[in-house]
Amino acid sequence: MSDASLKPAVKVFEQRKRLVVVQVTAVVAIVLLLFTKPFLGEGSDGHEFVEALGVGFVLVCFIGRLWSTLYVGGKKNAELISAGPFSVTQNPLYFFSTVGATGVGLMYGSVLAAAGLGLASFVVFRVTARKEAKFLLGKFGPAYSAYTERTPLFWPNPLLYNDQAERQFSTRTLKRTFLDGLYFLALFPIIELAEHLRNSGMLPVFFTLY
């Protein structure tokens, strides 16, 4: 098997590995948060609002990643995709994952935790996106250059949205993305359980997190 034929598989592996890094970071953060309490009192209107906002962010991540997968269809880095979510940002999957990581911090009730998780995800995915851009430029040449000139690297510009009539997608890729999204959603009951344990005195609290 040639090196060229290995490149797409290597790229997919690296993308999965970086998503795992973000997921593991979120778990580590939640473990650390188990021994803190949010500044806004749990059960207060302010805490409930921030928590609900976090759930909204995670749902946007979940739906956005599924939407993006319908377009990428298991063909990311195999062909140039520029329709749907890929018309407003070059990296919608990375963008929505960052939104999800931020939502995890908000679900806990901490703006500081949300900012930390969101920033960590942004840095990891932005660096990854820049590296991938070099690979795609070498593969697609002028077509990719034209695409990058009109489409933001990371932050979406909704005014650029355009679609196409026909799409094909991989059910296997869609299933994998669905399971990845469930990972974010599963953190909510874990956070709620931690709140209950803190309120009942079963978890020690070492400091308050804003």
PDB file of N, CA and C in Angstrom, residues 12-13 19 25 28 39 59 63 68 89 118 135 159 165 175-176 183 193 210:
ATOM      1  N   VAL A  12      -7.946  10.605   9.329  1.00  0.00           N
ATOM      2  CA  VAL A  12      -9.131  10.258  10.108  1.00  0.00           C
ATOM      3  C   VAL A  12      -8.725   9.868  11.520  1.00  0.00           C
ATOM      4  N   PHE A  13      -7.634   9.096  11.637  1.00  0.00           N
ATOM      5  CA  PHE A  13      -7.171   8.677  12.956  1.00  0.00           C
ATOM      6  C   PHE A  13      -6.781   9.886  13.800  1.00  0.00           C
ATOM      7  N   LEU A  19     -10.335  14.539  18.969  1.00  0.00           N
ATOM      8  CA  LEU A  19     -11.636  14.594  19.623  1.00  0.00           C
ATOM      9  C   LEU A  19     -11.579  13.867  20.965  1.00  0.00           C
ATOM     10  N   THR A  25     -10.215  15.621  28.293  1.00  0.00           N
ATOM     11  CA  THR A  25     -10.032  16.874  29.024  1.00  0.00           C
ATOM     12  C   THR A  25     -11.309  17.255  29.763  1.00  0.00           C
ATOM     13  N   VAL A  28     -11.632  14.987  32.837  1.00  0.00           N
ATOM     14  CA  VAL A  28     -10.699  15.413  33.882  1.00  0.00           C
ATOM     15  C   VAL A  28     -11.212  16.672  34.564  1.00  0.00           C
ATOM     16  N   PHE A  39     -19.985  29.397  42.079  1.00  0.00           N
ATOM     17  CA  PHE A  39     -20.255  30.613  42.851  1.00  0.00           C
ATOM     18  C   PHE A  39     -21.751  30.854  42.997  1.00  0.00           C
ATOM     19  N   LEU A  59     -26.639  20.694  23.147  1.00  0.00           N
ATOM     20  CA  LEU A  59     -27.593  20.261  22.122  1.00  0.00           C
ATOM     21  C   LEU A  59     -27.223  20.829  20.753  1.00  0.00           C
ATOM     22  N   ILE A  63     -26.516  18.429  17.571  1.00  0.00           N
ATOM     23  CA  ILE A  63     -27.245  18.566  16.298  1.00  0.00           C
ATOM     24  C   ILE A  63     -26.309  19.065  15.194  1.00  0.00           C
ATOM     25  N   SER A  68     -23.376  18.330  10.134  1.00  0.00           N
ATOM     26  CA  SER A  68     -22.128  18.383   9.371  1.00  0.00           C
ATOM     27  C   SER A  68     -21.789  17.022   8.777  1.00  0.00           C
ATOM     28  N   THR A  89     -18.167  27.730   7.316  1.00  0.00           N
ATOM     29  CA  THR A  89     -16.885  27.543   7.997  1.00  0.00           C
ATOM     30  C   THR A  89     -16.212  26.314   7.408  1.00  0.00           C
ATOM     31  N   GLY A 118     -13.769  25.784  26.725  1.00  0.00           N
ATOM     32  CA  GLY A 118     -13.953  26.312  25.380  1.00  0.00           C
ATOM     33  C   GLY A 118     -12.637  26.758  24.763  1.00  0.00           C
ATOM     34  N   PHE A 135      -2.449  20.288   4.219  1.00  0.00           N
ATOM     35  CA  PHE A 135      -2.637  19.011   3.535  1.00  0.00           C
ATOM     36  C   PHE A 135      -3.643  19.145   2.388  1.00  0.00           C
ATOM     37  N   LEU A 159     -23.966  34.319   6.665  1.00  0.00           N
ATOM     38  CA  LEU A 159     -24.326  35.002   5.426  1.00  0.00           C
ATOM     39  C   LEU A 159     -23.775  34.292   4.196  1.00  0.00           C
ATOM     40  N   ALA A 165     -28.516  20.334  -4.063  1.00  0.00           N
ATOM     41  CA  ALA A 165     -29.747  19.548  -4.107  1.00  0.00           C
ATOM     42  C   ALA A 165     -29.555  18.117  -3.602  1.00  0.00           C
ATOM     43  N   LYS A 175     -23.471   7.248  12.545  1.00  0.00           N
ATOM     44  CA  LYS A 175     -23.625   6.528  13.810  1.00  0.00           C
ATOM     45  C   LYS A 175     -22.494   6.879  14.771  1.00  0.00           C
ATOM     46  N   ARG A 176     -21.275   6.934  14.256  1.00  0.00           N
ATOM     47  CA  ARG A 176     -20.127   7.264  15.100  1.00  0.00           C
ATOM     48  C   ARG A 176     -20.247   8.679  15.654  1.00  0.00           C
ATOM     49  N   TYR A 183     -21.781  11.304  24.215  1.00  0.00           N
ATOM     50  CA  TYR A 183     -20.761  11.483  25.247  1.00  0.00           C
ATOM     51  C   TYR A 183     -20.941  12.827  25.944  1.00  0.00           C
ATOM     52  N   LEU A 193     -25.660  14.548  39.458  1.00  0.00           N
ATOM     53  CA  LEU A 193     -25.373  13.637  40.569  1.00  0.00           C
ATOM     54  C   LEU A 193     -24.361  14.268  41.522  1.00  0.00           C
ATOM     55  N   TYR A 210     -15.919  30.424  40.142  1.00  0.00           N
ATOM     56  CA  TYR A 210     -16.842  31.384  39.516  1.00  0.00           C
ATOM     57  C   TYR A 210     -17.270  30.922  38.137  1.00  0.00           C
TER      58      TYR A 210
END
